[in-house]
Amino acid sequence: MTEKTYSISELSEEFNITPRTLRFYEDQKLIAPSRNGQTRIYSKKDRARLAWILRGKRVGFTISDMGKLLDLYYLEGGKVKQRELGLQNCQARIETLERQKKDIDETLKELRKIIEMFKNWKPYPDQDNAKI
Amino acid sequence: MTEKTYSISELSEEFNITPRTLRFYEDQKLIAPSRNGQTRIYSKKDRARLAWILRGKRVGFTISDMGKLLDLYYLEGGKVKQRELGLQNCQARIETLERQKKDIDETLKELRKIIEMFKNWKPYPDQDNAKI
DNA sequence: CTTGACCTTTACGTAAAGGTCAAGTATTAT
DNA sequence: ATAATACTTGACCTTTACGTAAAGGTCAAG
């Protein structure tokens, strides 16, 4: 049974990125698709890595951050040190993400306040201006 | 009663950014502190804008995004068009933020899975590998 | 009057994340 | 055979968000 594979344009269309981006990620050692001659062939595993990278990006990590994290994750060697490093890394990331969630919630609150202000706007100011 | 003001270094220390960053934001028209001679004097309002900018940044907006948003917010003119623009803008941002929250939640889930994998790592693979 | 701390502007430098050609190869369709 | 596609590598270009160095103003303390 031969696993499903993807061409560079298939994958880039699916994830709405350009081929250039995929080549760039390869350049940065984030993905290492196999080759048929010189043509890249992406496996399911490659696809999964890509999904991770892009999600990481969306929530504010750099691609080199993601590279390191993926490396730790896919590490074959189970040297205790490496595993601990991986754990610490993940935990640090979790903290960052949780702070970000709080930030987002606060920002959302304020945005909603602003929307109310826009909606309730009146041609003449009432006592409720000069708030910020 | 004279309102509290801040020097560039006070503000940069408080928010843990460099004075350069504050000057840069001014250059980009995000903040416009008043001056004593040529020395910048930041008001409470300036401080509030800064807080907004930084929070926006943390959750993935560019500083020019934040500039535009702040402009809409602080707009004195209540021209209907402008207000609608502001509303649309805010709503778009809210959607972005909510998508980001979902992303973060998913990422958190996966990070926690990975942590479990790191914790439960065993020298010989069991049937549970090759997952991603 | 000099030292130090803090401020200023101007201007070039840089890292990250790709975009944008250019020029060539390989496969497929007519 | 030739054109159209899809792929390749390389090289330089761009934007964002500041860093950093140069060169100097200002003001209080000793």
PDB file of C-alpha atoms (C1' of nucleotides) in Angstrom:
ATOM      1  CA  MET A   1       0.000   0.000   0.000  1.00  0.00           C
ATOM      2  CA  THR A   2       1.480   3.258  -1.098  1.00  0.00           C
ATOM      3  CA  GLU A   3       0.514   6.221   1.024  1.00  0.00           C
ATOM      4  CA  LYS A   4      -1.075   9.290  -0.417  1.00  0.00           C
ATOM      5  CA  THR A   5       1.365  11.944  -1.520  1.00  0.00           C
ATOM      6  CA  TYR A   6       1.068  15.545  -2.671  1.00  0.00           C
ATOM      7  CA  SER A   7       2.745  17.765  -5.201  1.00  0.00           C
ATOM      8  CA  ILE A   8       3.959  21.191  -4.234  1.00  0.00           C
ATOM      9  CA  SER A   9       1.039  22.934  -5.894  1.00  0.00           C
ATOM     10  CA  GLU A  10      -1.535  20.576  -4.448  1.00  0.00           C
ATOM     11  CA  LEU A  11      -0.278  21.295  -1.006  1.00  0.00           C
ATOM     12  CA  SER A  12       0.109  25.003  -1.534  1.00  0.00           C
ATOM     13  CA  GLU A  13      -3.411  25.281  -2.877  1.00  0.00           C
ATOM     14  CA  GLU A  14      -4.859  23.271  -0.067  1.00  0.00           C
ATOM     15  CA  PHE A  15      -3.231  25.463   2.547  1.00  0.00           C
ATOM     16  CA  ASN A  16      -3.511  28.635   0.576  1.00  0.00           C
ATOM     17  CA  ILE A  17       0.163  29.405   0.466  1.00  0.00           C
ATOM     18  CA  THR A  18       2.504  29.706  -2.492  1.00  0.00           C
ATOM     19  CA  PRO A  19       4.960  27.068  -3.646  1.00  0.00           C
ATOM     20  CA  ARG A  20       7.631  29.572  -2.807  1.00  0.00           C
ATOM     21  CA  THR A  21       6.593  29.312   0.809  1.00  0.00           C
ATOM     22  CA  LEU A  22       6.949  25.550   0.795  1.00  0.00           C
ATOM     23  CA  ARG A  23      10.386  25.788  -0.753  1.00  0.00           C
ATOM     24  CA  PHE A  24      11.291  28.411   1.781  1.00  0.00           C
ATOM     25  CA  TYR A  25      10.232  26.153   4.633  1.00  0.00           C
ATOM     26  CA  GLU A  26      12.346  23.401   3.174  1.00  0.00           C
ATOM     27  CA  ASP A  27      15.261  25.785   2.954  1.00  0.00           C
ATOM     28  CA  GLN A  28      14.783  26.506   6.625  1.00  0.00           C
ATOM     29  CA  LYS A  29      14.767  22.778   7.401  1.00  0.00           C
ATOM     30  CA  LEU A  30      11.176  22.732   8.512  1.00  0.00           C
ATOM     31  CA  ILE A  31      10.051  20.146   5.992  1.00  0.00           C
ATOM     32  CA  ALA A  32      12.066  17.620   4.035  1.00  0.00           C
ATOM     33  CA  PRO A  33       9.884  16.143   1.324  1.00  0.00           C
ATOM     34  CA  SER A  34      11.288  13.238  -0.622  1.00  0.00           C
ATOM     35  CA  ARG A  35      12.031  13.574  -4.317  1.00  0.00           C
ATOM     36  CA  ASN A  36      11.152  11.975  -7.542  1.00  0.00           C
ATOM     37  CA  GLY A  37      14.129  13.071  -9.546  1.00  0.00           C
ATOM     38  CA  GLN A  38      14.241  16.684  -8.492  1.00  0.00           C
ATOM     39  CA  THR A  39      10.516  17.072  -8.021  1.00  0.00           C
ATOM     40  CA  ARG A  40       9.289  17.325  -4.459  1.00  0.00           C
ATOM     41  CA  ILE A  41       6.899  14.729  -3.146  1.00  0.00           C
ATOM     42  CA  TYR A  42       5.134  15.493   0.091  1.00  0.00           C
ATOM     43  CA  SER A  43       3.954  12.694   2.352  1.00  0.00           C
ATOM     44  CA  LYS A  44       1.117  12.758   4.867  1.00  0.00           C
ATOM     45  CA  LYS A  45       3.708  13.331   7.523  1.00  0.00           C
ATOM     46  CA  ASP A  46       5.000  16.355   5.628  1.00  0.00           C
ATOM     47  CA  ARG A  47       1.476  17.607   5.350  1.00  0.00           C
ATOM     48  CA  ALA A  48       0.969  17.233   9.073  1.00  0.00           C
ATOM     49  CA  ARG A  49       4.153  19.130   9.799  1.00  0.00           C
ATOM     50  CA  LEU A  50       3.013  21.885   7.504  1.00  0.00           C
ATOM     51  CA  ALA A  51      -0.336  22.127   9.235  1.00  0.00           C
ATOM     52  CA  TRP A  52       1.491  22.497  12.524  1.00  0.00           C
ATOM     53  CA  ILE A  53       3.801  25.139  11.228  1.00  0.00           C
ATOM     54  CA  LEU A  54       0.964  27.201   9.858  1.00  0.00           C
ATOM     55  CA  ARG A  55      -1.093  26.925  12.994  1.00  0.00           C
ATOM     56  CA  GLY A  56       1.925  27.896  15.032  1.00  0.00           C
ATOM     57  CA  LYS A  57       2.424  30.902  12.806  1.00  0.00           C
ATOM     58  CA  ARG A  58      -1.168  32.005  13.138  1.00  0.00           C
ATOM     59  CA  VAL A  59      -0.804  32.153  16.875  1.00  0.00           C
ATOM     60  CA  GLY A  60       2.360  34.135  16.801  1.00  0.00           C
ATOM     61  CA  PHE A  61       5.294  31.764  16.729  1.00  0.00           C
ATOM     62  CA  THR A  62       8.118  32.243  14.284  1.00  0.00           C
ATOM     63  CA  ILE A  63       8.855  29.501  11.831  1.00  0.00           C
ATOM     64  CA  SER A  64      12.172  28.817  13.489  1.00  0.00           C
ATOM     65  CA  ASP A  65      10.281  28.380  16.762  1.00  0.00           C
ATOM     66  CA  MET A  66       8.122  25.854  15.021  1.00  0.00           C
ATOM     67  CA  GLY A  67      11.144  24.186  13.502  1.00  0.00           C
ATOM     68  CA  LYS A  68      12.679  23.617  16.892  1.00  0.00           C
ATOM     69  CA  LEU A  69       9.450  22.361  18.365  1.00  0.00           C
ATOM     70  CA  LEU A  70       8.861  19.927  15.545  1.00  0.00           C
ATOM     71  CA  ASP A  71      12.413  18.699  15.841  1.00  0.00           C
ATOM     72  CA  LEU A  72      11.918  17.988  19.488  1.00  0.00           C
ATOM     73  CA  TYR A  73       8.695  16.236  18.780  1.00  0.00           C
ATOM     74  CA  TYR A  74       9.986  14.046  16.007  1.00  0.00           C
ATOM     75  CA  LEU A  75      13.210  13.323  17.830  1.00  0.00           C
ATOM     76  CA  GLU A  76      13.951   9.644  17.687  1.00  0.00           C
ATOM     77  CA  GLY A  77      16.564   9.698  20.369  1.00  0.00           C
ATOM     78  CA  GLY A  78      14.985   9.535  23.809  1.00  0.00           C
ATOM     79  CA  LYS A  79      17.840  11.088  25.673  1.00  0.00           C
ATOM     80  CA  VAL A  80      16.462  12.367  28.931  1.00  0.00           C
ATOM     81  CA  LYS A  81      17.950  15.783  28.435  1.00  0.00           C
ATOM     82  CA  GLN A  82      16.303  16.198  25.077  1.00  0.00           C
ATOM     83  CA  ARG A  83      12.970  15.102  26.376  1.00  0.00           C
ATOM     84  CA  GLU A  84      13.161  17.521  29.235  1.00  0.00           C
ATOM     85  CA  LEU A  85      14.067  20.269  26.855  1.00  0.00           C
ATOM     86  CA  GLY A  86      11.048  19.371  24.817  1.00  0.00           C
ATOM     87  CA  LEU A  87       8.826  19.428  27.840  1.00  0.00           C
ATOM     88  CA  GLN A  88      10.093  22.772  29.017  1.00  0.00           C
ATOM     89  CA  ASN A  89       9.687  24.175  25.589  1.00  0.00           C
ATOM     90  CA  CYS A  90       6.134  23.011  25.325  1.00  0.00           C
ATOM     91  CA  GLN A  91       5.282  24.342  28.720  1.00  0.00           C
ATOM     92  CA  ALA A  92       6.751  27.710  27.949  1.00  0.00           C
ATOM     93  CA  ARG A  93       4.721  27.796  24.781  1.00  0.00           C
ATOM     94  CA  ILE A  94       1.599  26.900  26.670  1.00  0.00           C
ATOM     95  CA  GLU A  95       2.145  29.798  29.011  1.00  0.00           C
ATOM     96  CA  THR A  96       2.677  32.180  26.149  1.00  0.00           C
ATOM     97  CA  LEU A  97      -0.459  30.963  24.471  1.00  0.00           C
ATOM     98  CA  GLU A  98      -2.482  31.335  27.594  1.00  0.00           C
ATOM     99  CA  ARG A  99      -1.317  34.873  28.032  1.00  0.00           C
ATOM    100  CA  GLN A 100      -2.266  35.497  24.458  1.00  0.00           C
ATOM    101  CA  LYS A 101      -5.712  34.146  25.056  1.00  0.00           C
ATOM    102  CA  LYS A 102      -6.166  36.577  27.920  1.00  0.00           C
ATOM    103  CA  ASP A 103      -4.933  39.392  25.732  1.00  0.00           C
ATOM    104  CA  ILE A 104      -7.385  38.423  23.067  1.00  0.00           C
ATOM    105  CA  ASP A 105     -10.247  38.342  25.521  1.00  0.00           C
ATOM    106  CA  GLU A 106      -9.406  41.775  26.816  1.00  0.00           C
ATOM    107  CA  THR A 107      -9.032  43.124  23.342  1.00  0.00           C
ATOM    108  CA  LEU A 108     -12.339  41.611  22.355  1.00  0.00           C
ATOM    109  CA  LYS A 109     -14.020  43.280  25.310  1.00  0.00           C
ATOM    110  CA  GLU A 110     -12.668  46.637  24.362  1.00  0.00           C
ATOM    111  CA  LEU A 111     -13.488  46.191  20.725  1.00  0.00           C
ATOM    112  CA  ARG A 112     -17.062  45.451  21.687  1.00  0.00           C
ATOM    113  CA  LYS A 113     -17.146  48.553  23.824  1.00  0.00           C
ATOM    114  CA  ILE A 114     -15.928  50.546  20.881  1.00  0.00           C
ATOM    115  CA  ILE A 115     -18.575  49.052  18.690  1.00  0.00           C
ATOM    116  CA  GLU A 116     -21.167  50.180  21.185  1.00  0.00           C
ATOM    117  CA  MET A 117     -19.701  53.646  21.102  1.00  0.00           C
ATOM    118  CA  PHE A 118     -19.836  53.719  17.327  1.00  0.00           C
ATOM    119  CA  LYS A 119     -23.399  52.521  17.400  1.00  0.00           C
ATOM    120  CA  ASN A 120     -24.543  54.962  20.058  1.00  0.00           C
ATOM    121  CA  TRP A 121     -22.707  57.865  18.593  1.00  0.00           C
ATOM    122  CA  LYS A 122     -24.660  61.105  18.734  1.00  0.00           C
ATOM    123  CA  PRO A 123     -24.046  64.341  16.889  1.00  0.00           C
ATOM    124  CA  TYR A 124     -23.681  66.228  20.145  1.00  0.00           C
ATOM    125  CA  PRO A 125     -21.453  64.952  22.873  1.00  0.00           C
ATOM    126  CA  ASP A 126     -22.986  63.843  26.141  1.00  0.00           C
ATOM    127  CA  GLN A 127     -21.216  63.363  29.440  1.00  0.00           C
ATOM    128  CA  ASP A 128     -19.854  60.067  28.245  1.00  0.00           C
ATOM    129  CA  ASN A 129     -17.027  61.257  26.055  1.00  0.00           C
ATOM    130  CA  ALA A 130     -13.337  61.794  26.737  1.00  0.00           C
ATOM    131  CA  LYS A 131     -13.265  58.355  28.267  1.00  0.00           C
ATOM    132  CA  ILE A 132      -9.907  57.202  27.125  1.00  0.00           C
TER     133      ILE A 132
ATOM    134  CA  MET B   1      -4.988  70.266  38.251  1.00  0.00           C
ATOM    135  CA  THR B   2      -2.238  69.113  35.950  1.00  0.00           C
ATOM    136  CA  GLU B   3      -2.569  65.531  34.770  1.00  0.00           C
ATOM    137  CA  LYS B   4       0.137  63.010  35.299  1.00  0.00           C
ATOM    138  CA  THR B   5       2.658  62.823  32.499  1.00  0.00           C
ATOM    139  CA  TYR B   6       5.487  60.465  31.622  1.00  0.00           C
ATOM    140  CA  SER B   7       8.930  60.749  30.148  1.00  0.00           C
ATOM    141  CA  ILE B   8      10.014  58.503  27.344  1.00  0.00           C
ATOM    142  CA  SER B   9      12.078  56.308  29.614  1.00  0.00           C
ATOM    143  CA  GLU B  10       9.406  56.054  32.274  1.00  0.00           C
ATOM    144  CA  LEU B  11       6.968  54.803  29.730  1.00  0.00           C
ATOM    145  CA  SER B  12       9.398  52.481  28.009  1.00  0.00           C
ATOM    146  CA  GLU B  13      10.403  50.937  31.303  1.00  0.00           C
ATOM    147  CA  GLU B  14       6.851  50.506  32.412  1.00  0.00           C
ATOM    148  CA  PHE B  15       5.898  48.707  29.229  1.00  0.00           C
ATOM    149  CA  ASN B  16       9.213  46.997  28.800  1.00  0.00           C
ATOM    150  CA  ILE B  17       9.988  48.444  25.410  1.00  0.00           C
ATOM    151  CA  THR B  18      12.858  50.670  24.324  1.00  0.00           C
ATOM    152  CA  PRO B  19      12.665  54.436  23.835  1.00  0.00           C
ATOM    153  CA  ARG B  20      13.488  53.696  20.233  1.00  0.00           C
ATOM    154  CA  THR B  21      10.203  51.865  19.957  1.00  0.00           C
ATOM    155  CA  LEU B  22       8.284  54.854  21.278  1.00  0.00           C
ATOM    156  CA  ARG B  23      10.011  57.171  18.827  1.00  0.00           C
ATOM    157  CA  PHE B  24       9.304  54.719  16.073  1.00  0.00           C
ATOM    158  CA  TYR B  25       5.625  54.638  16.917  1.00  0.00           C
ATOM    159  CA  GLU B  26       5.587  58.401  16.821  1.00  0.00           C
ATOM    160  CA  ASP B  27       7.270  58.318  13.452  1.00  0.00           C
ATOM    161  CA  GLN B  28       4.502  56.037  12.277  1.00  0.00           C
ATOM    162  CA  LYS B  29       1.886  58.448  13.598  1.00  0.00           C
ATOM    163  CA  LEU B  30       0.619  56.089  16.273  1.00  0.00           C
ATOM    164  CA  ILE B  31       1.318  58.406  19.164  1.00  0.00           C
ATOM    165  CA  ALA B  32       1.807  62.124  19.239  1.00  0.00           C
ATOM    166  CA  PRO B  33       3.166  63.169  22.608  1.00  0.00           C
ATOM    167  CA  SER B  34       3.407  66.844  23.326  1.00  0.00           C
ATOM    168  CA  ARG B  35       6.747  68.494  23.806  1.00  0.00           C
ATOM    169  CA  ASN B  36       8.606  70.520  26.297  1.00  0.00           C
ATOM    170  CA  GLY B  37      11.137  72.069  23.978  1.00  0.00           C
ATOM    171  CA  GLN B  38      12.097  69.012  22.018  1.00  0.00           C
ATOM    172  CA  THR B  39      11.623  66.569  24.842  1.00  0.00           C
ATOM    173  CA  ARG B  40       8.619  64.275  24.579  1.00  0.00           C
ATOM    174  CA  ILE B  41       5.955  64.405  27.222  1.00  0.00           C
ATOM    175  CA  TYR B  42       3.454  61.584  27.286  1.00  0.00           C
ATOM    176  CA  SER B  43      -0.017  62.072  28.684  1.00  0.00           C
ATOM    177  CA  LYS B  44      -2.362  59.496  30.167  1.00  0.00           C
ATOM    178  CA  LYS B  45      -4.076  59.377  26.845  1.00  0.00           C
ATOM    179  CA  ASP B  46      -0.806  58.620  25.120  1.00  0.00           C
ATOM    180  CA  ARG B  47      -0.210  55.907  27.646  1.00  0.00           C
ATOM    181  CA  ALA B  48      -3.614  54.407  26.933  1.00  0.00           C
ATOM    182  CA  ARG B  49      -2.944  54.424  23.212  1.00  0.00           C
ATOM    183  CA  LEU B  50       0.360  52.719  23.801  1.00  0.00           C
ATOM    184  CA  ALA B  51      -1.252  50.027  25.900  1.00  0.00           C
ATOM    185  CA  TRP B  52      -3.678  49.405  23.074  1.00  0.00           C
ATOM    186  CA  ILE B  53      -0.985  49.225  20.477  1.00  0.00           C
ATOM    187  CA  LEU B  54       1.025  46.744  22.462  1.00  0.00           C
ATOM    188  CA  ARG B  55      -1.934  44.558  23.211  1.00  0.00           C
ATOM    189  CA  GLY B  56      -2.884  44.625  19.573  1.00  0.00           C
ATOM    190  CA  LYS B  57       0.620  43.617  18.673  1.00  0.00           C
ATOM    191  CA  ARG B  58       0.634  40.722  21.088  1.00  0.00           C
ATOM    192  CA  VAL B  59      -2.412  39.297  19.431  1.00  0.00           C
ATOM    193  CA  GLY B  60      -1.031  39.576  15.961  1.00  0.00           C
ATOM    194  CA  PHE B  61      -1.976  42.941  14.526  1.00  0.00           C
ATOM    195  CA  THR B  62       0.603  45.085  12.813  1.00  0.00           C
ATOM    196  CA  ILE B  63       1.296  48.498  14.165  1.00  0.00           C
ATOM    197  CA  SER B  64      -0.227  50.112  11.120  1.00  0.00           C
ATOM    198  CA  ASP B  65      -3.374  48.065  11.766  1.00  0.00           C
ATOM    199  CA  MET B  66      -3.420  49.479  15.234  1.00  0.00           C
ATOM    200  CA  GLY B  67      -2.778  52.950  13.935  1.00  0.00           C
ATOM    201  CA  LYS B  68      -5.820  52.794  11.739  1.00  0.00           C
ATOM    202  CA  LEU B  69      -7.972  51.366  14.468  1.00  0.00           C
ATOM    203  CA  LEU B  70      -6.936  54.001  16.952  1.00  0.00           C
ATOM    204  CA  ASP B  71      -7.595  56.698  14.421  1.00  0.00           C
ATOM    205  CA  LEU B  72     -11.081  55.422  13.929  1.00  0.00           C
ATOM    206  CA  TYR B  73     -11.583  55.238  17.627  1.00  0.00           C
ATOM    207  CA  TYR B  74     -10.357  58.694  18.402  1.00  0.00           C
ATOM    208  CA  LEU B  75     -12.089  60.225  15.435  1.00  0.00           C
ATOM    209  CA  GLU B  76     -13.883  63.370  16.437  1.00  0.00           C
ATOM    210  CA  GLY B  77     -15.817  63.688  13.224  1.00  0.00           C
ATOM    211  CA  GLY B  78     -18.882  61.511  13.278  1.00  0.00           C
ATOM    212  CA  LYS B  79     -19.377  61.262   9.578  1.00  0.00           C
ATOM    213  CA  VAL B  80     -21.573  58.262   8.968  1.00  0.00           C
ATOM    214  CA  LYS B  81     -19.173  56.780   6.464  1.00  0.00           C
ATOM    215  CA  GLN B  82     -16.356  56.920   8.917  1.00  0.00           C
ATOM    216  CA  ARG B  83     -18.406  55.376  11.611  1.00  0.00           C
ATOM    217  CA  GLU B  84     -19.446  52.534   9.401  1.00  0.00           C
ATOM    218  CA  LEU B  85     -15.884  52.019   8.400  1.00  0.00           C
ATOM    219  CA  GLY B  86     -15.011  51.845  12.036  1.00  0.00           C
ATOM    220  CA  LEU B  87     -17.731  49.356  12.746  1.00  0.00           C
ATOM    221  CA  GLN B  88     -16.759  47.113   9.883  1.00  0.00           C
ATOM    222  CA  ASN B  89     -13.185  47.294  10.885  1.00  0.00           C
ATOM    223  CA  CYS B  90     -13.913  46.374  14.446  1.00  0.00           C
ATOM    224  CA  GLN B  91     -16.102  43.518  13.413  1.00  0.00           C
ATOM    225  CA  ALA B  92     -13.485  42.147  11.071  1.00  0.00           C
ATOM    226  CA  ARG B  93     -10.990  42.321  13.854  1.00  0.00           C
ATOM    227  CA  ILE B  94     -13.307  40.548  16.185  1.00  0.00           C
ATOM    228  CA  GLU B  95     -13.647  37.727  13.732  1.00  0.00           C
ATOM    229  CA  THR B  96      -9.927  37.472  13.291  1.00  0.00           C
ATOM    230  CA  LEU B  97      -9.440  37.382  16.999  1.00  0.00           C
ATOM    231  CA  GLU B  98     -12.021  34.723  17.463  1.00  0.00           C
ATOM    232  CA  ARG B  99     -10.424  32.559  14.861  1.00  0.00           C
ATOM    233  CA  GLN B 100      -7.153  33.089  16.616  1.00  0.00           C
ATOM    234  CA  LYS B 101      -8.655  31.963  19.874  1.00  0.00           C
ATOM    235  CA  LYS B 102      -9.774  28.755  18.253  1.00  0.00           C
ATOM    236  CA  ASP B 103      -6.347  28.257  16.788  1.00  0.00           C
ATOM    237  CA  ILE B 104      -4.826  28.767  20.163  1.00  0.00           C
ATOM    238  CA  ASP B 105      -7.155  26.283  21.764  1.00  0.00           C
ATOM    239  CA  GLU B 106      -6.351  23.673  19.189  1.00  0.00           C
ATOM    240  CA  THR B 107      -2.679  24.332  19.499  1.00  0.00           C
ATOM    241  CA  LEU B 108      -2.935  24.077  23.250  1.00  0.00           C
ATOM    242  CA  LYS B 109      -4.657  20.740  22.958  1.00  0.00           C
ATOM    243  CA  GLU B 110      -1.980  19.396  20.712  1.00  0.00           C
ATOM    244  CA  LEU B 111       0.782  20.784  22.836  1.00  0.00           C
ATOM    245  CA  ARG B 112      -0.697  18.984  25.815  1.00  0.00           C
ATOM    246  CA  LYS B 113      -0.830  15.777  23.837  1.00  0.00           C
ATOM    247  CA  ILE B 114       2.790  16.204  22.977  1.00  0.00           C
ATOM    248  CA  ILE B 115       3.632  16.799  26.573  1.00  0.00           C
ATOM    249  CA  GLU B 116       1.962  13.522  27.415  1.00  0.00           C
ATOM    250  CA  MET B 117       3.984  11.840  24.722  1.00  0.00           C
ATOM    251  CA  PHE B 118       7.181  13.300  26.083  1.00  0.00           C
ATOM    252  CA  LYS B 119       6.233  12.186  29.553  1.00  0.00           C
ATOM    253  CA  ASN B 120       5.223   8.693  28.517  1.00  0.00           C
ATOM    254  CA  TRP B 121       8.083   8.231  26.154  1.00  0.00           C
ATOM    255  CA  LYS B 122       9.473   4.684  26.169  1.00  0.00           C
ATOM    256  CA  PRO B 123      12.700   3.381  24.712  1.00  0.00           C
ATOM    257  CA  TYR B 124      10.858   0.955  22.438  1.00  0.00           C
ATOM    258  CA  PRO B 125       7.999   2.103  20.300  1.00  0.00           C
ATOM    259  CA  ASP B 126       4.548   0.775  20.952  1.00  0.00           C
ATOM    260  CA  GLN B 127       1.615   0.691  18.602  1.00  0.00           C
ATOM    261  CA  ASP B 128       1.002   4.351  19.252  1.00  0.00           C
ATOM    262  CA  ASN B 129       3.704   5.895  17.147  1.00  0.00           C
ATOM    263  CA  ALA B 130       3.712   7.295  13.648  1.00  0.00           C
ATOM    264  CA  LYS B 131       0.679   9.289  14.606  1.00  0.00           C
ATOM    265  CA  ILE B 132       1.513  12.545  12.958  1.00  0.00           C
TER     266      ILE B 132
ATOM    267  C1'  DC C   1      33.235  73.764  34.437  1.00  0.00           C
ATOM    268  C1'  DT C   2      32.989  69.156  33.837  1.00  0.00           C
ATOM    269  C1'  DT C   3      30.690  64.831  34.492  1.00  0.00           C
ATOM    270  C1'  DG C   4      26.710  62.030  34.062  1.00  0.00           C
ATOM    271  C1'  DA C   5      22.181  61.044  33.016  1.00  0.00           C
ATOM    272  C1'  DC C   6      18.774  61.655  29.911  1.00  0.00           C
ATOM    273  C1'  DC C   7      17.131  63.513  25.867  1.00  0.00           C
ATOM    274  C1'  DT C   8      17.274  64.649  20.690  1.00  0.00           C
ATOM    275  C1'  DT C   9      17.712  63.722  15.341  1.00  0.00           C
ATOM    276  C1'  DT C  10      19.594  61.450  11.305  1.00  0.00           C
ATOM    277  C1'  DA C  11      20.742  57.573   9.102  1.00  0.00           C
ATOM    278  C1'  DC C  12      22.197  53.149   8.043  1.00  0.00           C
ATOM    279  C1'  DG C  13      21.640  48.032   9.492  1.00  0.00           C
ATOM    280  C1'  DT C  14      19.095  43.808  10.200  1.00  0.00           C
ATOM    281  C1'  DA C  15      16.114  39.572  10.881  1.00  0.00           C
ATOM    282  C1'  DA C  16      11.916  37.366   9.346  1.00  0.00           C
ATOM    283  C1'  DA C  17       9.030  35.749   5.824  1.00  0.00           C
ATOM    284  C1'  DG C  18       8.375  35.443   1.902  1.00  0.00           C
ATOM    285  C1'  DG C  19       7.653  37.883  -3.435  1.00  0.00           C
ATOM    286  C1'  DT C  20       9.379  38.153  -7.949  1.00  0.00           C
ATOM    287  C1'  DC C  21      11.806  37.393 -11.858  1.00  0.00           C
ATOM    288  C1'  DA C  22      15.062  34.491 -14.834  1.00  0.00           C
ATOM    289  C1'  DA C  23      16.527  30.512 -16.864  1.00  0.00           C
ATOM    290  C1'  DG C  24      16.396  25.818 -17.246  1.00  0.00           C
ATOM    291  C1'  DT C  25      14.245  20.776 -17.043  1.00  0.00           C
ATOM    292  C1'  DA C  26      10.587  17.279 -17.613  1.00  0.00           C
ATOM    293  C1'  DT C  27       6.144  15.670 -18.901  1.00  0.00           C
ATOM    294  C1'  DT C  28       2.018  15.852 -21.526  1.00  0.00           C
ATOM    295  C1'  DA C  29      -1.154  17.251 -25.273  1.00  0.00           C
ATOM    296  C1'  DT C  30      -1.791  18.246 -29.953  1.00  0.00           C
TER     297       DT C  30
ATOM    298  C1'  DA D   1       8.067  18.311 -33.281  1.00  0.00           C
ATOM    299  C1'  DT D   2       6.230  21.912 -30.694  1.00  0.00           C
ATOM    300  C1'  DA D   3       3.720  24.136 -27.389  1.00  0.00           C
ATOM    301  C1'  DA D   4       1.788  24.279 -22.880  1.00  0.00           C
ATOM    302  C1'  DT D   5       2.282  22.949 -18.009  1.00  0.00           C
ATOM    303  C1'  DA D   6       4.317  22.124 -13.858  1.00  0.00           C
ATOM    304  C1'  DC D   7       8.415  21.725 -11.719  1.00  0.00           C
ATOM    305  C1'  DT D   8      13.279  23.200 -10.498  1.00  0.00           C
ATOM    306  C1'  DT D   9      17.196  26.422  -8.635  1.00  0.00           C
ATOM    307  C1'  DG D  10      19.168  30.963  -7.939  1.00  0.00           C
ATOM    308  C1'  DA D  11      19.347  35.628  -7.201  1.00  0.00           C
ATOM    309  C1'  DC D  12      17.838  39.766  -5.851  1.00  0.00           C
ATOM    310  C1'  DC D  13      13.784  42.632  -3.840  1.00  0.00           C
ATOM    311  C1'  DT D  14      10.370  44.046  -0.195  1.00  0.00           C
ATOM    312  C1'  DT D  15       8.056  44.965   4.147  1.00  0.00           C
ATOM    313  C1'  DT D  16       7.820  45.157   9.155  1.00  0.00           C
ATOM    314  C1'  DA D  17       9.624  46.503  13.344  1.00  0.00           C
ATOM    315  C1'  DC D  18      12.715  47.970  15.298  1.00  0.00           C
ATOM    316  C1'  DG D  19      18.505  48.048  16.616  1.00  0.00           C
ATOM    317  C1'  DT D  20      22.444  50.733  16.676  1.00  0.00           C
ATOM    318  C1'  DA D  21      25.829  54.151  15.971  1.00  0.00           C
ATOM    319  C1'  DA D  22      26.990  59.099  15.325  1.00  0.00           C
ATOM    320  C1'  DA D  23      26.745  63.512  16.933  1.00  0.00           C
ATOM    321  C1'  DG D  24      25.075  66.539  19.819  1.00  0.00           C
ATOM    322  C1'  DG D  25      21.523  69.476  23.243  1.00  0.00           C
ATOM    323  C1'  DT D  26      20.064  70.159  28.392  1.00  0.00           C
ATOM    324  C1'  DC D  27      20.208  70.262  33.040  1.00  0.00           C
ATOM    325  C1'  DA D  28      21.496  69.073  37.939  1.00  0.00           C
ATOM    326  C1'  DA D  29      25.343  67.870  41.076  1.00  0.00           C
ATOM    327  C1'  DG D  30      29.835  68.337  42.627  1.00  0.00           C
TER     328       DG D  30
END
